[in-house]
Short mmCIF file of C-alpha atoms in Angstrom, two decimals:
data_model
loop_
_atom_site.label_atom_id
_atom_site.label_comp_id
_atom_site.label_asym_id
_atom_site.label_seq_id
_atom_site.Cartn_x
_atom_site.Cartn_y
_atom_site.Cartn_z
CA MET A 1 0.00 0.00 0.00
CA GLY A 2 1.04 3.65 0.06
CA LEU A 3 -0.29 7.19 0.05
CA LEU A 4 -0.77 10.29 -2.06
CA ILE A 5 1.60 13.24 -1.67
CA ASP A 6 0.44 16.37 -3.50
CA GLY A 7 -1.77 14.16 -5.65
CA VAL A 8 1.01 11.74 -6.64
CA TRP A 9 1.04 8.12 -5.48
CA HIS A 10 3.99 6.98 -3.32
CA GLU A 11 4.72 3.52 -1.93
CA ASP A 12 5.42 4.65 1.63
CA ASN A 13 4.10 3.20 4.89
CA SER A 14 6.47 4.90 7.33
CA ASP A 15 3.70 7.02 8.85
CA LEU A 16 1.94 3.90 10.17
CA ILE A 17 4.64 2.95 12.68
CA ALA A 18 5.63 5.10 15.67
CA PRO A 19 9.28 5.34 16.82
CA ASP A 20 8.62 2.77 19.58
CA GLY A 21 7.45 0.18 17.04
CA SER A 22 3.75 0.55 17.78
CA PHE A 23 1.04 0.89 15.13
CA ARG A 24 -0.69 4.25 14.73
CA ARG A 25 -3.74 5.04 12.60
CA PRO A 26 -3.58 8.22 10.51
CA ALA A 27 -6.38 10.77 10.80
CA SER A 28 -8.88 11.13 7.96
CA ARG A 29 -8.68 14.25 5.78
CA PHE A 30 -12.31 14.47 4.65
CA ASP A 31 -14.43 14.36 7.78
CA GLY A 32 -17.64 15.93 6.50
CA ARG A 33 -17.81 18.55 9.22
CA GLY A 34 -16.24 21.45 7.33
CA GLY A 35 -18.87 21.34 4.60
CA GLY A 36 -21.75 20.67 6.95
CA GLY A 37 -21.95 16.94 6.26
CA ALA A 38 -24.33 15.37 3.79
CA GLN A 39 -26.83 17.83 2.33
CA PRO A 40 -30.52 16.93 1.93
CA PRO A 41 -30.55 13.78 -0.23
CA THR A 42 -31.87 13.72 -3.76
CA ALA A 43 -32.11 10.79 -6.14
CA GLY A 44 -28.68 9.65 -7.25
CA ARG A 45 -26.77 12.37 -5.40
CA TYR A 46 -24.58 10.20 -3.14
CA HIS A 47 -22.39 7.18 -3.76
CA LEU A 48 -20.54 4.99 -1.28
CA TYR A 49 -17.13 3.43 -1.93
CA VAL A 50 -16.35 0.44 0.30
CA ALA A 51 -14.25 -2.67 0.77
CA TYR A 52 -15.95 -5.77 2.13
CA SER A 53 -12.64 -6.64 3.75
CA CYS A 54 -12.16 -3.45 5.79
CA PRO A 55 -13.82 -3.27 9.23
CA TRP A 56 -14.14 0.52 9.01
CA ALA A 57 -15.85 0.41 5.61
CA HIS A 58 -17.97 -2.47 6.90
CA ARG A 59 -19.47 -0.11 9.51
CA ALA A 60 -20.89 2.05 6.73
CA LEU A 61 -22.29 -0.98 4.90
CA VAL A 62 -23.98 -2.20 8.07
CA MET A 63 -25.59 1.17 8.77
CA ARG A 64 -26.73 1.45 5.14
CA ALA A 65 -28.39 -1.98 5.44
CA LEU A 66 -29.95 -1.32 8.85
CA LYS A 67 -31.52 1.94 7.72
CA GLY A 68 -32.66 0.49 4.39
CA LEU A 69 -30.64 2.85 2.22
CA GLN A 70 -29.55 0.37 -0.44
CA ALA A 71 -31.75 1.90 -3.13
CA ALA A 72 -30.92 5.48 -2.19
CA ILE A 73 -27.15 5.15 -1.91
CA PRO A 74 -25.50 2.77 -4.41
CA VAL A 75 -22.05 1.33 -3.73
CA SER A 76 -18.85 0.53 -5.57
CA VAL A 77 -16.78 -2.24 -3.99
CA VAL A 78 -13.01 -2.39 -4.40
CA HIS A 79 -11.14 -5.63 -4.99
CA TRP A 80 -10.07 -7.46 -1.83
CA HIS A 81 -6.36 -7.31 -2.73
CA LEU A 82 -4.61 -4.17 -1.50
CA ASP A 83 -1.40 -3.93 -3.51
CA THR A 84 1.43 -1.39 -3.75
CA HIS A 85 -0.84 1.02 -5.64
CA GLY A 86 -3.68 0.84 -3.14
CA TRP A 87 -7.28 -0.21 -3.63
CA ARG A 88 -8.33 -1.04 -7.20
CA PHE A 89 -11.57 -1.68 -9.06
CA GLU A 90 -11.70 -5.12 -10.62
CA PRO A 91 -15.03 -6.97 -10.77
CA THR A 92 -15.15 -10.47 -9.27
CA ASP A 93 -17.86 -13.06 -8.90
CA ASP A 94 -17.81 -12.58 -5.12
CA GLY A 95 -18.76 -8.93 -5.09
CA ALA A 96 -16.02 -6.55 -6.22
CA THR A 97 -17.25 -4.03 -8.81
CA VAL A 98 -16.22 -1.31 -11.21
CA ASP A 99 -16.16 2.34 -10.17
CA ALA A 100 -19.75 3.11 -11.09
CA VAL A 101 -19.32 6.89 -10.85
CA HIS A 102 -16.08 7.73 -12.65
CA GLY A 103 -14.93 4.49 -14.23
CA PHE A 104 -11.55 4.85 -12.51
CA ASP A 105 -9.16 1.94 -12.07
CA ARG A 106 -7.89 3.01 -8.63
CA LEU A 107 -9.52 4.51 -5.57
CA HIS A 108 -6.78 7.13 -5.26
CA GLN A 109 -8.14 8.64 -8.50
CA VAL A 110 -11.40 9.34 -6.67
CA TYR A 111 -9.41 11.27 -4.06
CA THR A 112 -7.57 13.39 -6.61
CA ALA A 113 -10.85 14.01 -8.46
CA ALA A 114 -12.02 15.65 -5.24
CA MET A 115 -8.70 17.33 -4.42
CA PRO A 116 -5.97 17.27 -7.10
CA ASP A 117 -3.17 18.05 -4.62
CA TYR A 118 -4.44 15.67 -1.91
CA THR A 119 -1.84 14.42 0.56
CA GLY A 120 -2.70 11.50 2.83
CA ARG A 121 -3.91 7.94 3.02
CA VAL A 122 -6.46 6.57 0.55
CA THR A 123 -8.96 4.71 2.69
CA VAL A 124 -12.49 3.34 2.66
CA PRO A 125 -15.30 4.13 3.22
CA VAL A 126 -15.71 7.16 0.99
CA LEU A 127 -19.01 9.01 0.72
CA TRP A 128 -19.04 10.83 -2.62
CA ASP A 129 -21.37 13.70 -3.55
CA ASN A 130 -22.18 13.54 -7.27
CA GLN A 131 -23.76 16.97 -7.28
CA ALA A 132 -20.85 18.77 -5.61
CA GLY A 133 -18.26 16.54 -7.31
CA THR A 134 -16.32 15.87 -4.15
CA ILE A 135 -15.80 13.59 -1.16
CA VAL A 136 -18.12 14.35 1.74
CA SER A 137 -16.19 12.14 4.17
CA ASN A 138 -13.70 9.29 4.34
CA GLU A 139 -14.05 8.97 8.11
CA SER A 140 -16.14 5.92 9.00
CA ALA A 141 -17.45 7.42 12.23
CA ASP A 142 -18.85 10.41 10.36
CA VAL A 143 -20.25 8.31 7.51
CA MET A 144 -22.05 6.07 10.00
CA ARG A 145 -23.52 9.07 11.77
CA MET A 146 -24.64 10.67 8.48
CA LEU A 147 -26.32 7.47 7.31
CA ASN A 148 -28.13 7.23 10.63
CA ASN A 149 -29.17 10.89 10.87
CA ASP A 150 -29.25 12.60 7.49
CA PHE A 151 -31.01 10.22 5.09
CA ASN A 152 -34.27 9.41 6.86
CA ALA A 153 -36.27 11.00 4.03
CA VAL A 154 -35.09 8.25 1.68
CA ALA A 155 -34.55 5.41 4.20
CA ALA A 156 -36.78 2.35 4.28
CA ARG A 157 -36.43 2.29 8.10
CA PRO A 158 -36.25 5.92 9.25
CA ASP A 159 -37.65 4.93 12.65
CA LEU A 160 -34.38 3.19 13.63
CA ASP A 161 -32.03 5.53 15.47
CA PHE A 162 -28.67 4.15 16.58
CA TYR A 163 -27.49 7.46 18.02
CA PRO A 164 -30.39 8.64 20.21
CA ALA A 165 -29.86 12.01 21.86
CA ASP A 166 -30.36 10.74 25.40
CA LEU A 167 -27.53 8.22 24.98
CA ALA A 168 -25.18 10.38 22.92
CA ALA A 169 -22.65 11.01 25.70
CA GLU A 170 -22.56 7.33 26.68
CA ILE A 171 -22.19 6.25 23.05
CA ASP A 172 -19.32 8.67 22.49
CA ALA A 173 -17.52 7.41 25.61
CA MET A 174 -18.02 3.77 24.62
CA ASN A 175 -16.86 4.47 21.06
CA GLU A 176 -13.66 6.04 22.33
CA ARG A 177 -12.96 3.03 24.51
CA LEU A 178 -13.70 0.56 21.73
CA HIS A 179 -11.57 2.44 19.21
CA GLY A 180 -8.45 2.58 21.35
CA ASP A 181 -8.47 -0.91 22.84
CA VAL A 182 -10.44 -3.12 20.42
CA ASN A 183 -11.10 -1.71 16.91
CA SER A 184 -7.58 -0.31 16.58
CA GLY A 185 -6.39 -2.61 19.34
CA VAL A 186 -6.23 -5.67 17.11
CA TYR A 187 -4.09 -3.68 14.65
CA LYS A 188 -1.82 -2.49 17.44
CA VAL A 189 -1.22 -6.13 18.30
CA GLY A 190 -0.95 -7.50 14.78
CA GLN A 191 1.21 -4.74 13.30
CA ALA A 192 3.52 -4.14 16.26
CA LYS A 193 7.19 -4.11 15.29
CA THR A 194 8.68 -4.74 18.73
CA GLN A 195 7.92 -7.27 21.46
CA ASP A 196 7.20 -4.52 23.99
CA ALA A 197 4.68 -2.84 21.69
CA TYR A 198 3.02 -6.19 21.02
CA ASP A 199 2.86 -7.16 24.69
CA ALA A 200 1.34 -3.85 25.76
CA ALA A 201 -1.31 -3.89 23.04
CA PHE A 202 -2.08 -7.58 23.64
CA GLU A 203 -2.70 -6.98 27.33
CA ARG A 204 -4.98 -4.00 26.67
CA LEU A 205 -6.96 -5.83 23.99
CA PHE A 206 -7.82 -8.84 26.10
CA ALA A 207 -8.46 -6.79 29.21
CA ALA A 208 -11.02 -4.83 27.16
CA LEU A 209 -12.61 -7.99 25.72
CA ASP A 210 -12.83 -9.53 29.20
CA ASP A 211 -14.56 -6.38 30.49
CA LEU A 212 -16.99 -6.32 27.57
CA ASP A 213 -17.86 -9.99 28.06
CA ALA A 214 -18.58 -9.34 31.74
CA LEU A 215 -20.71 -6.31 30.82
CA LEU A 216 -22.78 -8.35 28.37
CA ALA A 217 -23.61 -10.94 31.00
CA SER A 218 -26.35 -8.67 32.35
CA ARG A 219 -26.94 -6.34 29.37
CA ARG A 220 -28.43 -7.27 26.01
CA TYR A 221 -26.30 -4.59 24.33
CA LEU A 222 -23.32 -2.47 25.32
CA LEU A 223 -25.39 0.38 26.77
CA GLY A 224 -28.37 -1.59 28.03
CA ASP A 225 -31.56 -2.73 26.35
CA ARG A 226 -31.17 -0.53 23.24
CA ILE A 227 -28.82 -1.39 20.42
CA THR A 228 -26.70 1.58 19.37
CA GLU A 229 -23.96 2.68 17.02
CA SER A 230 -21.40 1.37 19.51
CA ASP A 231 -22.63 -2.19 19.09
CA TRP A 232 -22.15 -2.02 15.34
CA ARG A 233 -18.67 -0.52 15.71
CA LEU A 234 -17.75 -3.51 17.88
CA PHE A 235 -19.48 -6.00 15.57
CA THR A 236 -17.21 -5.43 12.58
CA THR A 237 -14.15 -6.26 14.69
CA LEU A 238 -15.71 -9.27 16.41
CA VAL A 239 -16.89 -10.86 13.16
CA ARG A 240 -13.27 -10.87 11.88
CA PHE A 241 -11.64 -11.92 15.11
CA ASP A 242 -11.61 -15.72 15.03
CA ALA A 243 -11.09 -15.95 11.27
CA VAL A 244 -8.23 -13.46 11.04
CA TYR A 245 -7.05 -11.70 14.17
CA VAL A 246 -6.45 -14.83 16.27
CA GLY A 247 -3.96 -16.30 13.83
CA HIS A 248 -2.80 -13.58 11.47
CA PHE A 249 -2.52 -10.83 14.10
CA LYS A 250 -1.44 -13.16 16.94
CA CYS A 251 -4.46 -12.14 19.07
CA ASN A 252 -4.54 -15.66 20.40
CA LEU A 253 -5.15 -15.57 24.15
CA ARG A 254 -8.81 -16.36 23.56
CA ARG A 255 -11.18 -16.61 20.59
CA ILE A 256 -14.52 -14.81 20.59
CA ALA A 257 -16.02 -18.30 20.52
CA ASP A 258 -14.44 -18.87 23.95
CA TYR A 259 -16.30 -15.96 25.56
CA ALA A 260 -19.60 -16.90 27.19
CA ASN A 261 -21.37 -13.65 26.30
CA LEU A 262 -19.49 -12.06 23.41
CA ALA A 263 -20.01 -15.17 21.27
CA GLY A 264 -23.82 -15.07 21.53
CA TYR A 265 -23.86 -11.28 21.21
CA LEU A 266 -21.89 -11.54 17.94
CA ARG A 267 -24.35 -14.09 16.58
CA GLU A 268 -27.33 -11.92 17.51
CA LEU A 269 -25.93 -8.89 15.70
CA TYR A 270 -25.08 -10.99 12.65
CA GLN A 271 -28.70 -12.18 12.55
CA TRP A 272 -30.21 -8.68 12.42
CA PRO A 273 -32.07 -8.19 9.10
CA GLY A 274 -29.69 -7.22 6.31
CA VAL A 275 -26.46 -7.58 8.28
CA ALA A 276 -25.38 -11.05 7.14
CA GLU A 277 -25.29 -9.86 3.53
CA THR A 278 -22.62 -7.30 4.46
CA VAL A 279 -20.23 -9.99 5.75
CA VAL A 280 -18.16 -11.40 2.87
CA MET A 281 -15.68 -13.68 4.59
CA ALA A 282 -13.85 -14.58 1.37
CA HIS A 283 -12.87 -10.92 0.91
CA ILE A 284 -11.97 -10.57 4.59
CA LYS A 285 -9.62 -13.54 4.74
CA ARG A 286 -7.97 -12.93 1.36
CA PHE A 287 -7.36 -9.26 2.13
CA TYR A 288 -5.49 -9.88 5.36
CA TYR A 289 -3.62 -13.06 4.49
CA VAL A 290 -2.67 -12.10 0.92
CA SER A 291 -2.29 -8.32 1.09
CA GLN A 292 -0.27 -8.11 4.30
CA THR A 293 2.87 -9.87 3.13
CA GLY A 294 4.95 -8.37 5.91
CA ILE A 295 2.96 -10.52 8.33
CA ASN A 296 2.17 -13.49 6.06
CA PRO A 297 4.88 -13.60 3.36
CA THR A 298 3.64 -16.84 1.79
CA GLY A 299 0.20 -15.37 1.05
CA ILE A 300 -1.40 -18.69 2.02
CA VAL A 301 -5.03 -18.27 3.13
CA PRO A 302 -6.05 -20.76 5.86
CA GLY A 303 -8.98 -23.03 5.20
CA GLY A 304 -10.58 -22.55 8.63
CA PRO A 305 -11.99 -21.96 11.06
CA VAL A 306 -15.58 -23.15 10.67
CA LEU A 307 -17.81 -20.32 11.90
CA ASP A 308 -21.58 -20.54 12.25
CA PHE A 309 -23.01 -17.12 13.01
CA THR A 310 -26.53 -18.42 12.32
CA ALA A 311 -26.61 -20.69 15.40
CA PRO A 312 -29.00 -19.67 18.20
CA HIS A 313 -27.63 -16.66 20.05
CA ASP A 314 -29.28 -17.46 23.40
CA ARG A 315 -29.63 -13.77 24.32
CA ASP A 316 -33.42 -13.60 24.57
CA HIS A 317 -33.36 -13.88 28.35
CA LEU A 318 -31.92 -10.36 28.46
CA LYS A 319 -34.27 -7.40 28.02
CA ALA A 320 -34.31 -5.65 24.64
CA ALA A 321 -36.22 -2.44 23.92
#
């Protein structure tokens, strides 16, 4: 992979590793706030660029499905293989597509179409505004919030609100905790370049998972009886954990399947209407095991594990709103 510098592609990953060998996630450049976020939706105005493999892009796909925005906001899906020139568009029989807006070969061309001298990482998701001819946001947290809040006029399920005002402060606090110790935590473990960095991130990750499992023993969802944005931010990490992070990222103290409460909670979220269709495990496994040659130089994709997210979740004894 690499990044754009003044609109020119460079194969450089040095910004991803701190001096102490720990992984750090770059900030997004298009966050949607400067331009006021998504404007009132009209037919065909917005387009979503995603990767089935990426947990951050997966958040946007989940929210789009939950709110019933598939008809209102079409998607283009990049190929699962992230090579030295970044994400590319190459249709496959398991879901990758062409760039339906511009016909570009590479996602970084979408970025320079919005900002010719763009400098920064080229990431997914990307919410594109056809009318303004620019990127609204490439920050998954903002895209999730926009899909939840701003598109109710064209949503099939406008009644669903995953960021209710009375829980906003609690959701924000939970999101911050999840991001540091779990969502980015698995990357801090898997992409650590020193033993000390690995050990510290490993300890924090499993301490957080242990706490979350204990919390879910008496709560249906992270903040009580109502499912919120925080649950979906956790879901996209949990659904990848046993298939990828345990082996590939060496997050192997425990599997999610070994947790009494997290395992059933993961299955329940997977079984929400529309969510299963957003989980494309072939893309997920190939992306990590083939693209990240610094961790898996052979590029061999493991055949297992067998995962059945459709099994009974056994969470009905806990109150749900």
